[in-house]
Short mmCIF file of C-alpha atoms and ligand atoms in Angstrom, two decimals:
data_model
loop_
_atom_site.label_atom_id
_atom_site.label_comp_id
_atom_site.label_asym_id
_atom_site.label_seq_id
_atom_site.Cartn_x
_atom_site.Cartn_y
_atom_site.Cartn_z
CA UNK A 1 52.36 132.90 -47.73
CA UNK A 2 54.94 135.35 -46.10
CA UNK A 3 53.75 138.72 -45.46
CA UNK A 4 55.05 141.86 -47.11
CA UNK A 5 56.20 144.41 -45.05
CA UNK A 6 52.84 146.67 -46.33
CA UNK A 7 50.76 143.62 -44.88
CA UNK A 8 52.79 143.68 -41.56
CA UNK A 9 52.83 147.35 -41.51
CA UNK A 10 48.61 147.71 -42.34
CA UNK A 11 48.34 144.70 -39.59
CA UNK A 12 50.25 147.07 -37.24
CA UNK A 13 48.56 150.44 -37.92
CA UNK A 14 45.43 148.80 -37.10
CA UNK A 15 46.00 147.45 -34.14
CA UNK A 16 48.13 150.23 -32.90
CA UNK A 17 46.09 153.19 -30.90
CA UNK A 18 47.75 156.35 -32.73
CA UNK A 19 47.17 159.99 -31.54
CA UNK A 20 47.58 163.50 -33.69
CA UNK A 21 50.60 165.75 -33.61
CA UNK A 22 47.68 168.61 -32.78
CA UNK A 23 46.26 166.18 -29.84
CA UNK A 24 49.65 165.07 -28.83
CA UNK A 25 50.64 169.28 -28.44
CA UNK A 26 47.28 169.67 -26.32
CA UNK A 27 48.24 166.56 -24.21
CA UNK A 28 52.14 168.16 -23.45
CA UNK A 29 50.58 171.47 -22.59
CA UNK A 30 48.21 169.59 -20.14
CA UNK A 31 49.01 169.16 -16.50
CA UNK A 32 48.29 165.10 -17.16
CA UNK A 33 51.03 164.89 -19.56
CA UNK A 34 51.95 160.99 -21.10
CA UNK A 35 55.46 159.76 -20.61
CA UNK A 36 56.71 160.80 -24.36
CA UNK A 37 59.36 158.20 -25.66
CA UNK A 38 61.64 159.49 -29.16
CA UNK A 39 62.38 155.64 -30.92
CA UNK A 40 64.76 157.71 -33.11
CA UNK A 41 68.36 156.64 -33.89
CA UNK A 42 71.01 158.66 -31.45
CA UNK A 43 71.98 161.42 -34.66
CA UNK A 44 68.33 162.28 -35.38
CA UNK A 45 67.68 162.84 -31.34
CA UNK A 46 70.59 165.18 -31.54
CA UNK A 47 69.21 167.49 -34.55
CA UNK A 48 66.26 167.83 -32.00
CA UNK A 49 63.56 166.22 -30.27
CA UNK A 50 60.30 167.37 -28.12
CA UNK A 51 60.54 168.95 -24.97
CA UNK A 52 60.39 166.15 -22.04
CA UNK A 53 61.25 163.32 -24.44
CA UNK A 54 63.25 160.28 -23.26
CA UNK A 55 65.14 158.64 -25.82
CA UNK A 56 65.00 154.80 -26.27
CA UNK A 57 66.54 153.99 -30.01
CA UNK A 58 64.10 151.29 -31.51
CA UNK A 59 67.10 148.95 -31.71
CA UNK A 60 67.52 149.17 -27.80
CA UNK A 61 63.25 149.17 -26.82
CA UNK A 62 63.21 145.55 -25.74
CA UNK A 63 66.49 145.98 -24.07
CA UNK A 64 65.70 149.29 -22.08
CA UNK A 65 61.85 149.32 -21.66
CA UNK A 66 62.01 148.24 -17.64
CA UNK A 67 64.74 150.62 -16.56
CA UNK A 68 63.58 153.79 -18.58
CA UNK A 69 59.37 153.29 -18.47
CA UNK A 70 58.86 151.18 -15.10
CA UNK A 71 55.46 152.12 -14.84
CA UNK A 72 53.84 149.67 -16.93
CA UNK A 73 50.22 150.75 -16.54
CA UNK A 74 51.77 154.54 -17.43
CA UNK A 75 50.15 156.89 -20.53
CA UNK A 76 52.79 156.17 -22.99
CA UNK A 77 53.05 157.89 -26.38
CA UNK A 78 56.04 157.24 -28.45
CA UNK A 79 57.26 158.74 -31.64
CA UNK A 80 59.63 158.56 -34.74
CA UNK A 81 60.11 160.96 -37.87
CA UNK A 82 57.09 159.98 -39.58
CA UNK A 83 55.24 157.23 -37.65
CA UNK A 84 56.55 153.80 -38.77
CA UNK A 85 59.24 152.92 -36.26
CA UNK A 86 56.53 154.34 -33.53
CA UNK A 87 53.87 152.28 -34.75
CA UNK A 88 56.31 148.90 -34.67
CA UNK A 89 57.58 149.99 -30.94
CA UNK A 90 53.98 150.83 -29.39
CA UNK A 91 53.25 147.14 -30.46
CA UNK A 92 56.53 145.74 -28.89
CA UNK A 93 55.54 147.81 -26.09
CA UNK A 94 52.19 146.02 -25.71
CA UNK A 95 53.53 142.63 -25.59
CA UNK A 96 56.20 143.64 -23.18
CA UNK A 97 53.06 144.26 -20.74
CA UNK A 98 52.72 148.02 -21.44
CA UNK A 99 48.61 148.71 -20.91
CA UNK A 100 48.43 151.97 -22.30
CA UNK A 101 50.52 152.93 -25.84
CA UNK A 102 49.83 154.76 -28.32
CA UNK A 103 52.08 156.22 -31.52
CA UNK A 104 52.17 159.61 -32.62
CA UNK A 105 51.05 160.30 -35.70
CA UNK A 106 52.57 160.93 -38.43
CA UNK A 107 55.72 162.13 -36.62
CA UNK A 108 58.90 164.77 -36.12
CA UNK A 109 59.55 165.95 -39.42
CA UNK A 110 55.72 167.03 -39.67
CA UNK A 111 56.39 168.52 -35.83
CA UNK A 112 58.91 170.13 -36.81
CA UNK A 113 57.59 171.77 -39.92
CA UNK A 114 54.52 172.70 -37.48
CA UNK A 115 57.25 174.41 -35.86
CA UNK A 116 55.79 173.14 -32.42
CA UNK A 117 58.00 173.43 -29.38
CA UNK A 118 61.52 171.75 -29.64
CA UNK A 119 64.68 171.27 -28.13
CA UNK A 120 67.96 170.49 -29.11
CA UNK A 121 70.55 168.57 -26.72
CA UNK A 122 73.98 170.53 -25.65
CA UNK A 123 76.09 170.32 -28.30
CA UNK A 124 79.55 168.84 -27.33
CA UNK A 125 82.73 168.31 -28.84
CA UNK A 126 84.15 165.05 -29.03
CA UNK A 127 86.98 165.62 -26.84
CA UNK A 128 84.28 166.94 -24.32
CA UNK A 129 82.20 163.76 -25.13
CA UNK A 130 84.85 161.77 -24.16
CA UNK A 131 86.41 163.67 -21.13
CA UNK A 132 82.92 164.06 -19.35
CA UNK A 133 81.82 160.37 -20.54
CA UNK A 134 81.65 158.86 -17.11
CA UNK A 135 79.22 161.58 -16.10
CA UNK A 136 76.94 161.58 -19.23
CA UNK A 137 76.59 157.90 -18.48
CA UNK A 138 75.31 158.90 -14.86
CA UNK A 139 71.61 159.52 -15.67
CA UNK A 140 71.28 161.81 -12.90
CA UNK A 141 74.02 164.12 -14.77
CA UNK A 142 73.61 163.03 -18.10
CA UNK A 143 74.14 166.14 -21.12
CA UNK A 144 72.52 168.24 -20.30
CA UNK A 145 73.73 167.78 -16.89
CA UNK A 146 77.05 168.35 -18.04
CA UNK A 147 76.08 171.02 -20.11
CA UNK A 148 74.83 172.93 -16.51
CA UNK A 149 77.92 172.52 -15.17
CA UNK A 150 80.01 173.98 -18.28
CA UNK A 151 77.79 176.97 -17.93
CA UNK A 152 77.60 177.14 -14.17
CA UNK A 153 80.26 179.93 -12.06
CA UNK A 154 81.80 178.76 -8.82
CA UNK A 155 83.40 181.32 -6.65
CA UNK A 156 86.04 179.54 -4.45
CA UNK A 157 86.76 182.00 -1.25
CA UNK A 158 90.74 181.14 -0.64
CA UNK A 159 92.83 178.68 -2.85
CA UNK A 160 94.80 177.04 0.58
CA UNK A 161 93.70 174.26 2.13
CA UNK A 162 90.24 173.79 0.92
CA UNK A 163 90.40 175.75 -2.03
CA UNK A 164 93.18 173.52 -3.40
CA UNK A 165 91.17 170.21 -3.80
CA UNK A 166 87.74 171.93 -4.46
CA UNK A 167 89.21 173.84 -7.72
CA UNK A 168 91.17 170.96 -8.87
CA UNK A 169 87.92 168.96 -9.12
CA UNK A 170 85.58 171.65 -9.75
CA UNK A 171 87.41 171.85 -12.55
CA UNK A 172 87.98 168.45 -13.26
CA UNK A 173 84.17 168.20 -13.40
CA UNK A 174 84.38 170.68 -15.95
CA UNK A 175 82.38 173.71 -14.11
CA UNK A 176 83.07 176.19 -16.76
CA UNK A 177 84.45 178.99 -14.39
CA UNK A 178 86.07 179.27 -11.53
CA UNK A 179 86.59 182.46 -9.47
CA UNK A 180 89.27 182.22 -7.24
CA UNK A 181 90.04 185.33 -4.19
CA UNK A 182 93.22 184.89 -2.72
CA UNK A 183 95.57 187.71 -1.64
CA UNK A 184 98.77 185.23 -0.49
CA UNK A 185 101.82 183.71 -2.60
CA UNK A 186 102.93 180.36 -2.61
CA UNK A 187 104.84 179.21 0.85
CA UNK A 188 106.82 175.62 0.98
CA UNK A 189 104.29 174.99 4.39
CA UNK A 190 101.40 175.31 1.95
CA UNK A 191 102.75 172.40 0.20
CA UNK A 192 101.84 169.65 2.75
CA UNK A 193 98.27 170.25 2.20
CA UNK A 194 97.63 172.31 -0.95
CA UNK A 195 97.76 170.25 -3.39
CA UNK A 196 96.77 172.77 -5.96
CA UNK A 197 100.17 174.52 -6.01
CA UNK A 198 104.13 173.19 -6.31
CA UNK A 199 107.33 173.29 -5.52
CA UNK A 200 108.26 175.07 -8.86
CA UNK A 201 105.78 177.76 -7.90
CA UNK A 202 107.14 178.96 -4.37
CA UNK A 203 106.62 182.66 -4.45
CA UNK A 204 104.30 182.82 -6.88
CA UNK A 205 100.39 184.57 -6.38
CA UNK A 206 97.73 181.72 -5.05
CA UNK A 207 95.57 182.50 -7.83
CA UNK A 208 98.52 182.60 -10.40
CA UNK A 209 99.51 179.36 -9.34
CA UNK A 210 96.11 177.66 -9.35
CA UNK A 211 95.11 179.09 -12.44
CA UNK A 212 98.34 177.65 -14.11
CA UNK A 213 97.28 174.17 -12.34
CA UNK A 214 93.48 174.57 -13.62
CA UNK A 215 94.20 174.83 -17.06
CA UNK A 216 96.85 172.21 -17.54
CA UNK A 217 93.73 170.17 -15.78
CA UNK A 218 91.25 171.20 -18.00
CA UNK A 219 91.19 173.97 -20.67
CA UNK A 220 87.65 174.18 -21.13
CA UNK A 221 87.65 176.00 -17.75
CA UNK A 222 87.96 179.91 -17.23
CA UNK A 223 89.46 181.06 -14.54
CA UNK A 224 88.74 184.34 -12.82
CA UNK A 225 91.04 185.53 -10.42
CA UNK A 226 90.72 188.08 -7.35
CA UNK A 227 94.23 188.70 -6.40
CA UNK A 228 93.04 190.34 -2.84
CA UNK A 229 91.80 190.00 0.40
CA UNK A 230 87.71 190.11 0.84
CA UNK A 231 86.39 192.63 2.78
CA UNK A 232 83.15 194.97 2.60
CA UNK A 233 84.53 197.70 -0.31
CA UNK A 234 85.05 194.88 -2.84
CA UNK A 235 82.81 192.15 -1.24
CA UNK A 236 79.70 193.60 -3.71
CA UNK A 237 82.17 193.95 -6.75
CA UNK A 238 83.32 190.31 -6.30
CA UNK A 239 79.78 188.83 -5.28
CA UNK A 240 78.17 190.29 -8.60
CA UNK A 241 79.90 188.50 -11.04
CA UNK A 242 77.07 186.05 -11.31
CA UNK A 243 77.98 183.25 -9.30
CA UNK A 244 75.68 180.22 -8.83
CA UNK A 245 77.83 178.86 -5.84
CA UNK A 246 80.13 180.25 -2.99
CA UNK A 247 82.73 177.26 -2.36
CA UNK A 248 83.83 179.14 0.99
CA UNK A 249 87.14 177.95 2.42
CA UNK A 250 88.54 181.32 4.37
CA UNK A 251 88.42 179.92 7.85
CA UNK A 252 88.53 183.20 9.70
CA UNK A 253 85.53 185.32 11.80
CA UNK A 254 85.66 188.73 9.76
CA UNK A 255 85.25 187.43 6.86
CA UNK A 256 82.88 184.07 7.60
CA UNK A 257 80.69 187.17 9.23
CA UNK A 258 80.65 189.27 5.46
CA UNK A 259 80.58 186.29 3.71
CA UNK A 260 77.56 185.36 5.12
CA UNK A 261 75.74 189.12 5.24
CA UNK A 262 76.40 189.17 0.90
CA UNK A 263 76.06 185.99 0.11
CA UNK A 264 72.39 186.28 0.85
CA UNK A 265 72.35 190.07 -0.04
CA UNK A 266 73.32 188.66 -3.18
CA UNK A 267 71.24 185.22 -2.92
CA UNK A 268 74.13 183.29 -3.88
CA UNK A 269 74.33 179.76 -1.74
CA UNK A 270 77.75 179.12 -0.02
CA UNK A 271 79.41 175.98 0.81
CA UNK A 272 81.28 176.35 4.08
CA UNK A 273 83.94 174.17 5.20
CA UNK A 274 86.44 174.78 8.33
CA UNK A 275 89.25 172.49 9.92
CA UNK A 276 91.23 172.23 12.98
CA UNK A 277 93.91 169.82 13.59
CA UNK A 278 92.43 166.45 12.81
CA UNK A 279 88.77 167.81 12.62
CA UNK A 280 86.60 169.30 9.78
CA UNK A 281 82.78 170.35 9.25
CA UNK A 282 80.76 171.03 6.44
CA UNK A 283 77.44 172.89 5.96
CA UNK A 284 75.63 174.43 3.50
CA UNK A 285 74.38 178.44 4.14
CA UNK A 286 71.12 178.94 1.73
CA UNK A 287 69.20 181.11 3.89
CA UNK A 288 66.67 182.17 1.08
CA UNK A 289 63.97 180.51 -1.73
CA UNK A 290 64.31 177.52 -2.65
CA UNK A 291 66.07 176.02 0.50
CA UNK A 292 65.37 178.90 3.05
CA UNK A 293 67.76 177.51 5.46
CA UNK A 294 69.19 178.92 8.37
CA UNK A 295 72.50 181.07 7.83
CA UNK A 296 75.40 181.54 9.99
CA UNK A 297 74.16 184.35 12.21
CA UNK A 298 71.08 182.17 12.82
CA UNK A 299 73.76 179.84 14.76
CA UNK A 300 75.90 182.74 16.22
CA UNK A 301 74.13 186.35 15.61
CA UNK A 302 77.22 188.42 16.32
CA UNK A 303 81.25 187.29 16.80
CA UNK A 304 81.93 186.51 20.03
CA UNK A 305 84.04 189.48 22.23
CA UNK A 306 87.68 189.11 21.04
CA UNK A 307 89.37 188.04 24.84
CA UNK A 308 86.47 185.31 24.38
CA UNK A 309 87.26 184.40 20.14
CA UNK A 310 89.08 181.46 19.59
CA UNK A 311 92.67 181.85 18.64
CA UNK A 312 93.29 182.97 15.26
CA UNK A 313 97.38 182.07 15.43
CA UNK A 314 97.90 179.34 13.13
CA UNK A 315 97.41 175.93 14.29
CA UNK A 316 98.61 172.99 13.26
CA UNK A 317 96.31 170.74 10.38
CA UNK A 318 96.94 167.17 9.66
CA UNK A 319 97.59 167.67 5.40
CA UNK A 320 94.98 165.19 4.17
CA UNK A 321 92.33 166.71 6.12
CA UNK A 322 91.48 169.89 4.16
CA UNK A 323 91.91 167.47 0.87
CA UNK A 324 88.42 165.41 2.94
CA UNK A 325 86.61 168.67 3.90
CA UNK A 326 87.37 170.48 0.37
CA UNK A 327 86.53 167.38 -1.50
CA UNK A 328 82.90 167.40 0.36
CA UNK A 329 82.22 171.08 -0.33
CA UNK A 330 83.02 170.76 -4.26
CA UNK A 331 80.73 167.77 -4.13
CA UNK A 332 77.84 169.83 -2.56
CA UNK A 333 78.77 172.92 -5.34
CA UNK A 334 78.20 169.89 -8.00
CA UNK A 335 75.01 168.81 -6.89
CA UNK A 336 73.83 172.26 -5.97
CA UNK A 337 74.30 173.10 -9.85
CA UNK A 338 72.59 169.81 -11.13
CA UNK A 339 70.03 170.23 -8.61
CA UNK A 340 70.40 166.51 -7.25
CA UNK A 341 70.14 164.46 -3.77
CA UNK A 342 69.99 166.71 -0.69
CA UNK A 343 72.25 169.64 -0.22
CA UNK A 344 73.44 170.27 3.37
CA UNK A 345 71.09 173.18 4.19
CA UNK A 346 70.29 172.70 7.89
CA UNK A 347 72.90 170.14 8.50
CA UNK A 348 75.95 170.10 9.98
CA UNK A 349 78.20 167.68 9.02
CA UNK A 350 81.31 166.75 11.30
CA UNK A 351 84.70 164.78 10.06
CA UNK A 352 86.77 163.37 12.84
CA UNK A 353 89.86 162.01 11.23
CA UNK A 354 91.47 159.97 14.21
CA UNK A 355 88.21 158.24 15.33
CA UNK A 356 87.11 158.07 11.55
CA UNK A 357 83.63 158.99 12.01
CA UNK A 358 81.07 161.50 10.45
CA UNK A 359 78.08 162.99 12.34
CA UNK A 360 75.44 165.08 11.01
CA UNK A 361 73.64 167.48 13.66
CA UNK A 362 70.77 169.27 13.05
CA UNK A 363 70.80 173.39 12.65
CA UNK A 364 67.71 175.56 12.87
CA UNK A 365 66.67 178.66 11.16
CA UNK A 366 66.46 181.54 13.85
CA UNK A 367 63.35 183.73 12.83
CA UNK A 368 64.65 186.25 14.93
CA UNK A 369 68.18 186.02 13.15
CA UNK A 370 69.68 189.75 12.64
CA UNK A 371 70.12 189.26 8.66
CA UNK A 372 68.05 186.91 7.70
CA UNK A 373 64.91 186.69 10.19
CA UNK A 374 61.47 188.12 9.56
CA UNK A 375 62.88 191.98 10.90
CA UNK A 376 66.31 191.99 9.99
CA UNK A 377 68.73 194.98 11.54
CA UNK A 378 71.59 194.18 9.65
CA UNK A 379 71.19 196.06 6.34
CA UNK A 380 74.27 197.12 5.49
CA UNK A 381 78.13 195.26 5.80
CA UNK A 382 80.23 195.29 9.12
CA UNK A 383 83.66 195.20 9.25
CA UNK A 384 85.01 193.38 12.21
CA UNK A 385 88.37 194.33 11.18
CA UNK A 386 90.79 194.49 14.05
CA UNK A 387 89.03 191.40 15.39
CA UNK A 388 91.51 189.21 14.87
CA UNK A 389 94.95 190.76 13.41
CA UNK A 390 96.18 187.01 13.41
CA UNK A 391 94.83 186.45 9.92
CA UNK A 392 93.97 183.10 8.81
CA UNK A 393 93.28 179.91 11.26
CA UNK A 394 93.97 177.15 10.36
CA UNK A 395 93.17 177.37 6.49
ZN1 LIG B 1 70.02 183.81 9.66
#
């Protein structure tokens, strides 16, 4: 005779190990916490679900067990809303190989009504859903990935060369605001490499022109602008806006000099790219917990005497190049947000365009550095105005 579902379910309860909501609570708190699995449909995960939970829908268990629990002889506890679904997975789990499942019981709705520790996902519109969907389906990004980067601040440090393709996809990522600082307007030579701005915008503020670029782009992104040049009186007004990232594309020795003395007054990490002609390097400055890399002055403690500086007069800069180097420093801003891979602190990575090859040399923390050794003697911002009355390099 057929069984009833009460028979099957009885048959499974028995066989299945279960553990208390109270035991389960003591186990999470624990440092030897079990891989926690929600079999919930997708809209009940979204109302809420405990902390550290991965989600594997009952419908997709067989399908999904390998990739999302690979550790077969792992502490697995799984859970539904009142233990039924759990009890019916921890079985499937068992015959799938899994040595060690158990189902928590009874389930959510009694966890919740414990009012135990929860969490909700981000919540997301459906136009965000659907913009961002080739990132939540990264599981390295992922929501609440995407949700970081919504809230995250990126300060860009010039919108010209390298500004102009690190905003465009910062805020095609959807980093939720931008800062841009840029004192020029609009010139028809900008146009050959910045692709940020246009034609119709000749003559128009940098930051005007990007902003009007950003939010045709992507209007869930705020744009801060900083119509002005950077130096020491507004460097600490600018800085303390709360900015998780520096993207840092003015390529000139003044300011690469205070950039570097407030980003890590301020503790803020800063991307810095530079070009020249068909080259362009990338490294990342982080010269404080949890990198403690080296920062610039480790590499060069002062500016070199000006008869000895490299030219600041404009040089020439093969257009695409910039779009390479910029494109590398918003990726590093990305993952420095999500926390993912390895960010370029203490590496220097080199981009020659003609010979088509990267290198990646090794930089070293000085402890002796002037700002950022173990006795600093730079406490306070130095202008090295006067330095070089050229302006800009090649940016
Ligand atoms: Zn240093």
């Amino acid at each position: 005779m057929a069984k009833t579902y009460s028979d099957l379910f009885a048959d499974i309860k028995s066989s299945v190990k279960l553990i208390s909501l109270e035991d389960l609570k003591a186990r999470l708190e624990s440092d030897n916490t079990p891989v926690l699995v929600d079999v919930r449909e997708k809209d009940e995960f979204r109302g809420g679900y405990i902390p550290g939970a991965i989600h594997i829908p009952r419908g997709f268990l067989e399908m999904q067990a390998e990739q999302k629990l690979p550790d077969k002889n792992a502490e697995i506890v799984l859970y539904c809303a009142g233990g039924v679904r759990s009890a019916f997975a921890a079985k499937t789990l068992s015959e799938l190989g899994y040595t060690n499942v158990s189902g928590a019981n009874p389930g959510f709705v009694r966890w919740k009504d414990m009012r135990y520790p929860m969490e909700e996902p981000p919540h997301f519109t459906d136009a965000q859903l659907d913009r961002y969907s080739r990132h939540i389906m990264l599981s390295e990004v992922g929501e609440k990935g995407q949700a970081k980067l919504l809230n995250s601040r990126v300060l860009l440090l010039g919108a010209g060369g390298l500004g102009a393709p690190s905003a465009l996809y910062l805020a095609a990522a959807g980093v939720g605001t931008l800062g841009l600082v840029d004192a020029d307007v609009v010139d028809a030579s900008n146009l050959q490499r910045q692709i940020i701005h246009a034609t119709s915008r000749v003559g128009a503020p940098k930051v005007d022109s990007a902003e009007t670029a950003i939010r045709d782009l992507n209007p869930d992104v705020k744009v801060v602008k900083f119509q002005e040049r950077l130096v020491s009186d507004n460097v600490d007004r600018i800085f303390g806006q709360g900015w998780d990232v520096i993207v840092d594309g003015c390529d000139n020795f003044p300011t690469r000099y205070l950039v570097n003395d407030a980003s890590l007054f301020h503790k803020i990490p800063v991307v810095h790219g530079s070009i020249f002609r068909f080259e362009g390097q990338v490294t990342t400055f982080a010269p404080f917990s949890p990198w403690d890399g080296p920062c610039y002055r480790c590499l060069y403690p002062e500016p070199p005497p000006p008869h000895l500086a490299p030219s600041c007069a404009e040089a020439g800069v093969l257009g695409i190049l910039p779009g390479v180097i910029g494109v590398l420093q918003a990726t590093e801003a990305i993952k420095l947000i999500l926390g993912a891979g390895d960010p370029l602190v203490d590496r220097l990575l080199t981009y020659d365009s003609l010979r088509m090859t990267f290198r990646t040399l090794k930089l070293r923390k000085d402890k002796f550095c002037p700002v950022c050794g173990e006795s600093p003697t730079i406490t306070e911002y130095i202008d090295y105005e006067g330095f070089c009355a050229g302006g800009a390099a090649a940016e």
